[in-house]
Amino acid sequence: MYAQMVKSTGEGVKSPEDMTAEERAFQERIDAGEKIEPKDWMPAGYRKTLIRQIGQHAHSEIVGQLPEGNWITRAPTLERKAILLAKVQDEAGHGLYLYCAAETLGVSRDELTEDLLSGKMKYSSIFNYPTLTWADMGAVGWLVDGAAIMNQVPLQRTSFGPYARAMVRICKEESFHQRQGYDIMMKMANGTPAQKRMAQDALNRFWYPSLMMFGPSDQDSVHSAQSMAWKIKMNTNDELRQKFVDQTVPQAEYLGLTVPDETLAWNDDKGGYDFAEPDWSEFFDVIKGNGPCNVERLAARNKAWDDGKWVRDGLLAHAEKRAAAKVAAE
Ligand code: FAQ
């Protein structure tokens, strides 16, 4: 199985003959489907890749609160406001589980946060697009959470125990998020002609950025081969993108909306849709920091960090005072 993977994924993945005895034993545990736990021996590259992926994932959940947080005060009804508020709070919770999972690998949450705030670490490209209308709350839930679930359900089986376990709860909550987004789209698509136009416009703007969430095409993906050999990733970027398109196109049809892709066509031979690739130059530009909202998003996170300093200082002072009092009492 592993030899096959080396063959199909090409360069960058060590063959068993090139591995040390420890690396080979580690790979055998992965191939046998065992979970790796924080205190187990692991190759430095495995640890580094997980810190990068889990850290970026955590940052995405935190930054991902901003485009939807933008609409909490303008939700059309009290019920919609309560639902959106709960969803945005869930995303904060996902960030926290993921930072905790990353901490088991020997990196602190403060270090990860500093790397986000300085722009050193990435977060998902999708959150650098603006949310212009209420219909965007529908499109984000339906498409963005839909893409997130497609990527994250297989990650429940990822090889690193704390990451896999965090994914179980996250996926349950993401399913609720996806349903609430689709529910907004149903209301809009079956509403007045103006509401239906808003729903179509939201689909038009979020379709390709959602396809980009899965990462570059397999031939341009730097990490996939090694990450799949280590079962940090369970599928390639293109596999998941294809599954997302196949699942989402019938949902758009049910809404009476048109996916903004004239080349979209069912392909009997492959048992899936043929579809147009996103504009990859736009994707690489966005992840370099030049998307429509990159500057705004990082400024918002930096402001939140600075504004929260007094709370962190207060908590630390309180903890130190209690510790000193405990020592004095002993
Ligand atoms: N955005 O070699 P690959 C959510 C980077 S959660 C930005 O293919 P890899 C919930 C990649 O880091 C959404 N950068 O990379 C929610 C690498 O650069 P590096 C987040 C991206 O890691 C919903 C370079 O390109 N989900 O939405 C992106 O093997 C609503 C080469 O790429 C996760 O993080 C991108 N889209 O595969 C919250 C899931 N794609 O690091 C609020 C876990 C690629 O070398 C509201 N992550 N890059 O400088 C993964 O599965 C993987 O990390 C991929 C990328 C699939 C994202």
PDB file of N, CA, C and O in Angstrom, residues 216-285:
ATOM      1  N   PRO A 216      -4.601  24.138  -4.536  1.00  0.00           N
ATOM      2  CA  PRO A 216      -4.238  24.088  -5.951  1.00  0.00           C
ATOM      3  C   PRO A 216      -4.465  22.702  -6.551  1.00  0.00           C
ATOM      4  O   PRO A 216      -4.634  21.732  -5.820  1.00  0.00           O
ATOM      5  N   SER A 217      -4.466  22.638  -7.870  1.00  0.00           N
ATOM      6  CA  SER A 217      -4.673  21.344  -8.532  1.00  0.00           C
ATOM      7  C   SER A 217      -3.572  20.381  -8.092  1.00  0.00           C
ATOM      8  O   SER A 217      -2.496  20.804  -7.664  1.00  0.00           O
ATOM      9  N   ASP A 218      -3.840  19.089  -8.226  1.00  0.00           N
ATOM     10  CA  ASP A 218      -2.909  18.089  -7.693  1.00  0.00           C
ATOM     11  C   ASP A 218      -1.492  18.285  -8.220  1.00  0.00           C
ATOM     12  O   ASP A 218      -0.521  18.076  -7.499  1.00  0.00           O
ATOM     13  N   GLN A 219      -1.390  18.693  -9.485  1.00  0.00           N
ATOM     14  CA  GLN A 219      -0.021  18.822 -10.028  1.00  0.00           C
ATOM     15  C   GLN A 219       0.734  19.995  -9.398  1.00  0.00           C
ATOM     16  O   GLN A 219       1.960  20.001  -9.394  1.00  0.00           O
ATOM     17  N   ASP A 220      -0.006  20.977  -8.835  1.00  0.00           N
ATOM     18  CA  ASP A 220       0.670  22.116  -8.197  1.00  0.00           C
ATOM     19  C   ASP A 220       0.697  22.023  -6.677  1.00  0.00           C
ATOM     20  O   ASP A 220       1.202  22.926  -6.010  1.00  0.00           O
ATOM     21  N   SER A 221       0.093  20.969  -6.125  1.00  0.00           N
ATOM     22  CA  SER A 221       0.049  20.845  -4.669  1.00  0.00           C
ATOM     23  C   SER A 221       1.418  20.389  -4.161  1.00  0.00           C
ATOM     24  O   SER A 221       1.933  19.356  -4.565  1.00  0.00           O
ATOM     25  N   VAL A 222       1.995  21.184  -3.273  1.00  0.00           N
ATOM     26  CA  VAL A 222       3.352  20.909  -2.801  1.00  0.00           C
ATOM     27  C   VAL A 222       3.356  19.783  -1.763  1.00  0.00           C
ATOM     28  O   VAL A 222       4.252  18.949  -1.727  1.00  0.00           O
ATOM     29  N   HIS A 223       2.334  19.776  -0.903  1.00  0.00           N
ATOM     30  CA  HIS A 223       2.384  18.909   0.269  1.00  0.00           C
ATOM     31  C   HIS A 223       1.601  17.612   0.140  1.00  0.00           C
ATOM     32  O   HIS A 223       1.744  16.724   0.984  1.00  0.00           O
ATOM     33  N   SER A 224       0.717  17.499  -0.879  1.00  0.00           N
ATOM     34  CA  SER A 224      -0.231  16.370  -0.903  1.00  0.00           C
ATOM     35  C   SER A 224       0.452  15.003  -0.814  1.00  0.00           C
ATOM     36  O   SER A 224      -0.003  14.140  -0.053  1.00  0.00           O
ATOM     37  N   ALA A 225       1.514  14.796  -1.597  1.00  0.00           N
ATOM     38  CA  ALA A 225       2.098  13.453  -1.665  1.00  0.00           C
ATOM     39  C   ALA A 225       2.538  12.974  -0.284  1.00  0.00           C
ATOM     40  O   ALA A 225       2.134  11.903   0.180  1.00  0.00           O
ATOM     41  N   GLN A 226       3.336  13.817   0.391  1.00  0.00           N
ATOM     42  CA  GLN A 226       3.820  13.405   1.714  1.00  0.00           C
ATOM     43  C   GLN A 226       2.669  13.356   2.728  1.00  0.00           C
ATOM     44  O   GLN A 226       2.593  12.442   3.552  1.00  0.00           O
ATOM     45  N   SER A 227       1.760  14.340   2.642  1.00  0.00           N
ATOM     46  CA  SER A 227       0.662  14.367   3.624  1.00  0.00           C
ATOM     47  C   SER A 227      -0.233  13.156   3.464  1.00  0.00           C
ATOM     48  O   SER A 227      -0.771  12.641   4.442  1.00  0.00           O
ATOM     49  N   MET A 228      -0.389  12.672   2.235  1.00  0.00           N
ATOM     50  CA  MET A 228      -1.223  11.476   2.047  1.00  0.00           C
ATOM     51  C   MET A 228      -0.482  10.222   2.496  1.00  0.00           C
ATOM     52  O   MET A 228      -1.084   9.316   3.055  1.00  0.00           O
ATOM     53  N   ALA A 229       0.809  10.182   2.270  1.00  0.00           N
ATOM     54  CA  ALA A 229       1.575   9.023   2.739  1.00  0.00           C
ATOM     55  C   ALA A 229       1.487   8.922   4.268  1.00  0.00           C
ATOM     56  O   ALA A 229       1.434   7.829   4.824  1.00  0.00           O
ATOM     57  N   TRP A 230       1.454  10.076   4.933  1.00  0.00           N
ATOM     58  CA  TRP A 230       1.357  10.090   6.398  1.00  0.00           C
ATOM     59  C   TRP A 230      -0.099  10.088   6.878  1.00  0.00           C
ATOM     60  O   TRP A 230      -0.350  10.219   8.075  1.00  0.00           O
ATOM     61  N   LYS A 231      -1.033  10.029   5.959  1.00  0.00           N
ATOM     62  CA  LYS A 231      -2.480  10.091   6.284  1.00  0.00           C
ATOM     63  C   LYS A 231      -2.837  11.342   7.089  1.00  0.00           C
ATOM     64  O   LYS A 231      -3.719  11.308   7.954  1.00  0.00           O
ATOM     65  N   ILE A 232      -2.096  12.426   6.826  1.00  0.00           N
ATOM     66  CA  ILE A 232      -2.517  13.724   7.384  1.00  0.00           C
ATOM     67  C   ILE A 232      -3.656  14.229   6.501  1.00  0.00           C
ATOM     68  O   ILE A 232      -4.622  14.820   6.965  1.00  0.00           O
ATOM     69  N   LYS A 233      -3.536  13.980   5.201  1.00  0.00           N
ATOM     70  CA  LYS A 233      -4.630  14.223   4.251  1.00  0.00           C
ATOM     71  C   LYS A 233      -5.108  12.858   3.760  1.00  0.00           C
ATOM     72  O   LYS A 233      -4.286  11.980   3.517  1.00  0.00           O
ATOM     73  N   MET A 234      -6.406  12.706   3.594  1.00  0.00           N
ATOM     74  CA  MET A 234      -6.941  11.408   3.174  1.00  0.00           C
ATOM     75  C   MET A 234      -7.279  11.402   1.680  1.00  0.00           C
ATOM     76  O   MET A 234      -7.506  10.339   1.106  1.00  0.00           O
ATOM     77  N   ASN A 235      -7.384  12.579   1.077  1.00  0.00           N
ATOM     78  CA  ASN A 235      -7.730  12.678  -0.351  1.00  0.00           C
ATOM     79  C   ASN A 235      -6.911  13.795  -0.965  1.00  0.00           C
ATOM     80  O   ASN A 235      -6.479  14.710  -0.263  1.00  0.00           O
ATOM     81  N   THR A 236      -6.783  13.762  -2.281  1.00  0.00           N
ATOM     82  CA  THR A 236      -6.083  14.868  -2.944  1.00  0.00           C
ATOM     83  C   THR A 236      -7.053  16.045  -3.081  1.00  0.00           C
ATOM     84  O   THR A 236      -8.272  15.896  -2.958  1.00  0.00           O
ATOM     85  N   ASN A 237      -6.481  17.204  -3.377  1.00  0.00           N
ATOM     86  CA  ASN A 237      -7.293  18.423  -3.533  1.00  0.00           C
ATOM     87  C   ASN A 237      -8.305  18.254  -4.671  1.00  0.00           C
ATOM     88  O   ASN A 237      -9.472  18.628  -4.542  1.00  0.00           O
ATOM     89  N   ASP A 238      -7.862  17.675  -5.790  1.00  0.00           N
ATOM     90  CA  ASP A 238      -8.773  17.536  -6.951  1.00  0.00           C
ATOM     91  C   ASP A 238      -9.891  16.526  -6.671  1.00  0.00           C
ATOM     92  O   ASP A 238     -11.021  16.731  -7.124  1.00  0.00           O
ATOM     93  N   GLU A 239      -9.575  15.471  -5.946  1.00  0.00           N
ATOM     94  CA  GLU A 239     -10.628  14.484  -5.614  1.00  0.00           C
ATOM     95  C   GLU A 239     -11.758  15.140  -4.835  1.00  0.00           C
ATOM     96  O   GLU A 239     -12.940  14.936  -5.124  1.00  0.00           O
ATOM     97  N   LEU A 240     -11.366  15.944  -3.838  1.00  0.00           N
ATOM     98  CA  LEU A 240     -12.399  16.566  -2.996  1.00  0.00           C
ATOM     99  C   LEU A 240     -13.161  17.640  -3.773  1.00  0.00           C
ATOM    100  O   LEU A 240     -14.371  17.787  -3.607  1.00  0.00           O
ATOM    101  N   ARG A 241     -12.443  18.362  -4.638  1.00  0.00           N
ATOM    102  CA  ARG A 241     -13.108  19.413  -5.447  1.00  0.00           C
ATOM    103  C   ARG A 241     -14.173  18.767  -6.341  1.00  0.00           C
ATOM    104  O   ARG A 241     -15.288  19.244  -6.463  1.00  0.00           O
ATOM    105  N   GLN A 242     -13.805  17.625  -6.950  1.00  0.00           N
ATOM    106  CA  GLN A 242     -14.756  16.923  -7.829  1.00  0.00           C
ATOM    107  C   GLN A 242     -15.991  16.474  -7.029  1.00  0.00           C
ATOM    108  O   GLN A 242     -17.130  16.652  -7.473  1.00  0.00           O
ATOM    109  N   LYS A 243     -15.762  15.931  -5.852  1.00  0.00           N
ATOM    110  CA  LYS A 243     -16.896  15.466  -5.023  1.00  0.00           C
ATOM    111  C   LYS A 243     -17.799  16.642  -4.646  1.00  0.00           C
ATOM    112  O   LYS A 243     -19.023  16.518  -4.607  1.00  0.00           O
ATOM    113  N   PHE A 244     -17.179  17.769  -4.364  1.00  0.00           N
ATOM    114  CA  PHE A 244     -17.954  18.959  -3.989  1.00  0.00           C
ATOM    115  C   PHE A 244     -18.835  19.414  -5.157  1.00  0.00           C
ATOM    116  O   PHE A 244     -20.019  19.698  -4.983  1.00  0.00           O
ATOM    117  N   VAL A 245     -18.260  19.450  -6.351  1.00  0.00           N
ATOM    118  CA  VAL A 245     -19.045  19.877  -7.526  1.00  0.00           C
ATOM    119  C   VAL A 245     -20.199  18.897  -7.737  1.00  0.00           C
ATOM    120  O   VAL A 245     -21.354  19.301  -7.932  1.00  0.00           O
ATOM    121  N   ASP A 246     -19.903  17.608  -7.675  1.00  0.00           N
ATOM    122  CA  ASP A 246     -20.947  16.590  -7.923  1.00  0.00           C
ATOM    123  C   ASP A 246     -22.084  16.698  -6.906  1.00  0.00           C
ATOM    124  O   ASP A 246     -23.242  16.474  -7.240  1.00  0.00           O
ATOM    125  N   GLN A 247     -21.738  17.050  -5.683  1.00  0.00           N
ATOM    126  CA  GLN A 247     -22.777  17.168  -4.655  1.00  0.00           C
ATOM    127  C   GLN A 247     -23.566  18.474  -4.794  1.00  0.00           C
ATOM    128  O   GLN A 247     -24.774  18.521  -4.555  1.00  0.00           O
ATOM    129  N   THR A 248     -22.880  19.539  -5.210  1.00  0.00           N
ATOM    130  CA  THR A 248     -23.481  20.872  -5.127  1.00  0.00           C
ATOM    131  C   THR A 248     -24.328  21.230  -6.344  1.00  0.00           C
ATOM    132  O   THR A 248     -25.318  21.965  -6.217  1.00  0.00           O
ATOM    133  N   VAL A 249     -23.968  20.743  -7.526  1.00  0.00           N
ATOM    134  CA  VAL A 249     -24.718  21.119  -8.729  1.00  0.00           C
ATOM    135  C   VAL A 249     -26.207  20.745  -8.617  1.00  0.00           C
ATOM    136  O   VAL A 249     -27.071  21.599  -8.874  1.00  0.00           O
ATOM    137  N   PRO A 250     -26.556  19.519  -8.185  1.00  0.00           N
ATOM    138  CA  PRO A 250     -27.995  19.226  -8.037  1.00  0.00           C
ATOM    139  C   PRO A 250     -28.677  20.122  -6.994  1.00  0.00           C
ATOM    140  O   PRO A 250     -29.853  20.440  -7.134  1.00  0.00           O
ATOM    141  N   GLN A 251     -27.936  20.529  -5.986  1.00  0.00           N
ATOM    142  CA  GLN A 251     -28.518  21.427  -4.972  1.00  0.00           C
ATOM    143  C   GLN A 251     -28.829  22.789  -5.588  1.00  0.00           C
ATOM    144  O   GLN A 251     -29.868  23.397  -5.289  1.00  0.00           O
ATOM    145  N   ALA A 252     -27.941  23.259  -6.478  1.00  0.00           N
ATOM    146  CA  ALA A 252     -28.198  24.539  -7.176  1.00  0.00           C
ATOM    147  C   ALA A 252     -29.416  24.392  -8.080  1.00  0.00           C
ATOM    148  O   ALA A 252     -30.271  25.280  -8.155  1.00  0.00           O
ATOM    149  N   GLU A 253     -29.512  23.246  -8.753  1.00  0.00           N
ATOM    150  CA  GLU A 253     -30.665  23.012  -9.650  1.00  0.00           C
ATOM    151  C   GLU A 253     -31.957  23.034  -8.846  1.00  0.00           C
ATOM    152  O   GLU A 253     -32.950  23.620  -9.265  1.00  0.00           O
ATOM    153  N   TYR A 254     -31.936  22.421  -7.685  1.00  0.00           N
ATOM    154  CA  TYR A 254     -33.141  22.383  -6.842  1.00  0.00           C
ATOM    155  C   TYR A 254     -33.578  23.799  -6.441  1.00  0.00           C
ATOM    156  O   TYR A 254     -34.767  24.093  -6.312  1.00  0.00           O
ATOM    157  N   LEU A 255     -32.577  24.674  -6.276  1.00  0.00           N
ATOM    158  CA  LEU A 255     -32.883  26.070  -5.925  1.00  0.00           C
ATOM    159  C   LEU A 255     -33.349  26.866  -7.142  1.00  0.00           C
ATOM    160  O   LEU A 255     -33.815  28.000  -7.007  1.00  0.00           O
ATOM    161  N   GLY A 256     -33.187  26.299  -8.333  1.00  0.00           N
ATOM    162  CA  GLY A 256     -33.518  27.035  -9.553  1.00  0.00           C
ATOM    163  C   GLY A 256     -32.458  28.075  -9.887  1.00  0.00           C
ATOM    164  O   GLY A 256     -32.720  29.056 -10.575  1.00  0.00           O
ATOM    165  N   LEU A 257     -31.242  27.864  -9.392  1.00  0.00           N
ATOM    166  CA  LEU A 257     -30.142  28.804  -9.658  1.00  0.00           C
ATOM    167  C   LEU A 257     -29.171  28.177 -10.652  1.00  0.00           C
ATOM    168  O   LEU A 257     -29.139  26.950 -10.805  1.00  0.00           O
ATOM    169  N   THR A 258     -28.368  29.032 -11.297  1.00  0.00           N
ATOM    170  CA  THR A 258     -27.451  28.544 -12.324  1.00  0.00           C
ATOM    171  C   THR A 258     -26.007  28.655 -11.846  1.00  0.00           C
ATOM    172  O   THR A 258     -25.564  29.753 -11.464  1.00  0.00           O
ATOM    173  N   VAL A 259     -25.303  27.536 -11.870  1.00  0.00           N
ATOM    174  CA  VAL A 259     -23.869  27.575 -11.529  1.00  0.00           C
ATOM    175  C   VAL A 259     -23.162  28.370 -12.640  1.00  0.00           C
ATOM    176  O   VAL A 259     -23.392  28.117 -13.827  1.00  0.00           O
ATOM    177  N   PRO A 260     -22.329  29.349 -12.254  1.00  0.00           N
ATOM    178  CA  PRO A 260     -21.745  30.247 -13.257  1.00  0.00           C
ATOM    179  C   PRO A 260     -20.605  29.588 -14.050  1.00  0.00           C
ATOM    180  O   PRO A 260     -19.464  30.034 -13.995  1.00  0.00           O
ATOM    181  N   ASP A 261     -20.933  28.520 -14.752  1.00  0.00           N
ATOM    182  CA  ASP A 261     -19.917  27.782 -15.502  1.00  0.00           C
ATOM    183  C   ASP A 261     -20.584  27.200 -16.750  1.00  0.00           C
ATOM    184  O   ASP A 261     -21.321  26.205 -16.657  1.00  0.00           O
ATOM    185  N   GLU A 262     -20.325  27.834 -17.899  1.00  0.00           N
ATOM    186  CA  GLU A 262     -20.985  27.384 -19.133  1.00  0.00           C
ATOM    187  C   GLU A 262     -20.481  26.033 -19.610  1.00  0.00           C
ATOM    188  O   GLU A 262     -21.108  25.371 -20.427  1.00  0.00           O
ATOM    189  N   THR A 263     -19.335  25.620 -19.101  1.00  0.00           N
ATOM    190  CA  THR A 263     -18.768  24.349 -19.561  1.00  0.00           C
ATOM    191  C   THR A 263     -19.265  23.174 -18.717  1.00  0.00           C
ATOM    192  O   THR A 263     -18.931  22.020 -19.011  1.00  0.00           O
ATOM    193  N   LEU A 264     -20.020  23.465 -17.670  1.00  0.00           N
ATOM    194  CA  LEU A 264     -20.464  22.418 -16.746  1.00  0.00           C
ATOM    195  C   LEU A 264     -21.308  21.376 -17.487  1.00  0.00           C
ATOM    196  O   LEU A 264     -22.284  21.730 -18.146  1.00  0.00           O
ATOM    197  N   ALA A 265     -20.914  20.106 -17.401  1.00  0.00           N
ATOM    198  CA  ALA A 265     -21.673  19.051 -18.095  1.00  0.00           C
ATOM    199  C   ALA A 265     -21.418  17.719 -17.404  1.00  0.00           C
ATOM    200  O   ALA A 265     -20.293  17.433 -16.968  1.00  0.00           O
ATOM    201  N   TRP A 266     -22.455  16.912 -17.306  1.00  0.00           N
ATOM    202  CA  TRP A 266     -22.307  15.579 -16.705  1.00  0.00           C
ATOM    203  C   TRP A 266     -21.472  14.708 -17.634  1.00  0.00           C
ATOM    204  O   TRP A 266     -21.673  14.704 -18.848  1.00  0.00           O
ATOM    205  N   ASN A 267     -20.536  13.986 -17.069  1.00  0.00           N
ATOM    206  CA  ASN A 267     -19.681  13.110 -17.865  1.00  0.00           C
ATOM    207  C   ASN A 267     -19.933  11.666 -17.403  1.00  0.00           C
ATOM    208  O   ASN A 267     -19.521  11.283 -16.301  1.00  0.00           O
ATOM    209  N   ASP A 268     -20.647  10.923 -18.269  1.00  0.00           N
ATOM    210  CA  ASP A 268     -21.027   9.555 -17.923  1.00  0.00           C
ATOM    211  C   ASP A 268     -19.813   8.679 -17.645  1.00  0.00           C
ATOM    212  O   ASP A 268     -19.826   7.833 -16.742  1.00  0.00           O
ATOM    213  N   ASP A 269     -18.755   8.875 -18.473  1.00  0.00           N
ATOM    214  CA  ASP A 269     -17.577   8.015 -18.348  1.00  0.00           C
ATOM    215  C   ASP A 269     -16.945   8.115 -16.970  1.00  0.00           C
ATOM    216  O   ASP A 269     -16.545   7.122 -16.374  1.00  0.00           O
ATOM    217  N   LYS A 270     -16.806   9.349 -16.490  1.00  0.00           N
ATOM    218  CA  LYS A 270     -16.157   9.476 -15.170  1.00  0.00           C
ATOM    219  C   LYS A 270     -17.179   9.446 -14.025  1.00  0.00           C
ATOM    220  O   LYS A 270     -16.793   9.401 -12.854  1.00  0.00           O
ATOM    221  N   GLY A 271     -18.462   9.504 -14.377  1.00  0.00           N
ATOM    222  CA  GLY A 271     -19.497   9.474 -13.331  1.00  0.00           C
ATOM    223  C   GLY A 271     -19.471  10.721 -12.478  1.00  0.00           C
ATOM    224  O   GLY A 271     -19.718  10.673 -11.271  1.00  0.00           O
ATOM    225  N   GLY A 272     -19.142  11.849 -13.100  1.00  0.00           N
ATOM    226  CA  GLY A 272     -19.104  13.132 -12.378  1.00  0.00           C
ATOM    227  C   GLY A 272     -19.208  14.264 -13.388  1.00  0.00           C
ATOM    228  O   GLY A 272     -19.247  14.023 -14.599  1.00  0.00           O
ATOM    229  N   TYR A 273     -19.221  15.495 -12.867  1.00  0.00           N
ATOM    230  CA  TYR A 273     -19.326  16.643 -13.775  1.00  0.00           C
ATOM    231  C   TYR A 273     -17.955  17.056 -14.307  1.00  0.00           C
ATOM    232  O   TYR A 273     -16.958  17.004 -13.562  1.00  0.00           O
ATOM    233  N   ASP A 274     -17.940  17.489 -15.571  1.00  0.00           N
ATOM    234  CA  ASP A 274     -16.794  18.261 -16.063  1.00  0.00           C
ATOM    235  C   ASP A 274     -17.085  19.701 -15.686  1.00  0.00           C
ATOM    236  O   ASP A 274     -18.226  20.149 -15.802  1.00  0.00           O
ATOM    237  N   PHE A 275     -16.072  20.392 -15.229  1.00  0.00           N
ATOM    238  CA  PHE A 275     -16.320  21.790 -14.809  1.00  0.00           C
ATOM    239  C   PHE A 275     -15.078  22.629 -15.059  1.00  0.00           C
ATOM    240  O   PHE A 275     -13.968  22.091 -15.237  1.00  0.00           O
ATOM    241  N   ALA A 276     -15.274  23.952 -15.077  1.00  0.00           N
ATOM    242  CA  ALA A 276     -14.151  24.865 -15.337  1.00  0.00           C
ATOM    243  C   ALA A 276     -13.330  25.040 -14.074  1.00  0.00           C
ATOM    244  O   ALA A 276     -13.881  25.168 -12.974  1.00  0.00           O
ATOM    245  N   GLU A 277     -12.023  25.028 -14.233  1.00  0.00           N
ATOM    246  CA  GLU A 277     -11.110  25.276 -13.110  1.00  0.00           C
ATOM    247  C   GLU A 277     -11.234  26.738 -12.680  1.00  0.00           C
ATOM    248  O   GLU A 277     -11.503  27.610 -13.511  1.00  0.00           O
ATOM    249  N   PRO A 278     -11.022  27.006 -11.399  1.00  0.00           N
ATOM    250  CA  PRO A 278     -10.975  28.418 -10.997  1.00  0.00           C
ATOM    251  C   PRO A 278      -9.773  29.115 -11.638  1.00  0.00           C
ATOM    252  O   PRO A 278      -8.894  28.442 -12.182  1.00  0.00           O
ATOM    253  N   ASP A 279      -9.736  30.425 -11.543  1.00  0.00           N
ATOM    254  CA  ASP A 279      -8.596  31.190 -12.044  1.00  0.00           C
ATOM    255  C   ASP A 279      -7.470  31.063 -11.001  1.00  0.00           C
ATOM    256  O   ASP A 279      -7.493  31.720  -9.953  1.00  0.00           O
ATOM    257  N   TRP A 280      -6.500  30.189 -11.313  1.00  0.00           N
ATOM    258  CA  TRP A 280      -5.471  29.896 -10.301  1.00  0.00           C
ATOM    259  C   TRP A 280      -4.550  31.083 -10.046  1.00  0.00           C
ATOM    260  O   TRP A 280      -3.948  31.191  -8.973  1.00  0.00           O
ATOM    261  N   SER A 281      -4.448  32.002 -11.025  1.00  0.00           N
ATOM    262  CA  SER A 281      -3.591  33.163 -10.748  1.00  0.00           C
ATOM    263  C   SER A 281      -4.247  34.029  -9.663  1.00  0.00           C
ATOM    264  O   SER A 281      -3.559  34.581  -8.796  1.00  0.00           O
ATOM    265  N   GLU A 282      -5.588  34.084  -9.683  1.00  0.00           N
ATOM    266  CA  GLU A 282      -6.301  34.827  -8.622  1.00  0.00           C
ATOM    267  C   GLU A 282      -6.041  34.154  -7.261  1.00  0.00           C
ATOM    268  O   GLU A 282      -5.743  34.820  -6.277  1.00  0.00           O
ATOM    269  N   PHE A 283      -6.129  32.812  -7.237  1.00  0.00           N
ATOM    270  CA  PHE A 283      -5.907  32.078  -5.979  1.00  0.00           C
ATOM    271  C   PHE A 283      -4.522  32.405  -5.403  1.00  0.00           C
ATOM    272  O   PHE A 283      -4.386  32.763  -4.230  1.00  0.00           O
ATOM    273  N   PHE A 284      -3.476  32.294  -6.251  1.00  0.00           N
ATOM    274  CA  PHE A 284      -2.122  32.506  -5.728  1.00  0.00           C
ATOM    275  C   PHE A 284      -1.928  33.952  -5.286  1.00  0.00           C
ATOM    276  O   PHE A 284      -1.203  34.229  -4.331  1.00  0.00           O
ATOM    277  N   ASP A 285      -2.622  34.864  -5.967  1.00  0.00           N
ATOM    278  CA  ASP A 285      -2.569  36.267  -5.571  1.00  0.00           C
ATOM    279  C   ASP A 285      -3.212  36.466  -4.194  1.00  0.00           C
ATOM    280  O   ASP A 285      -2.666  37.161  -3.340  1.00  0.00           O
TER     281      ASP A 285
END
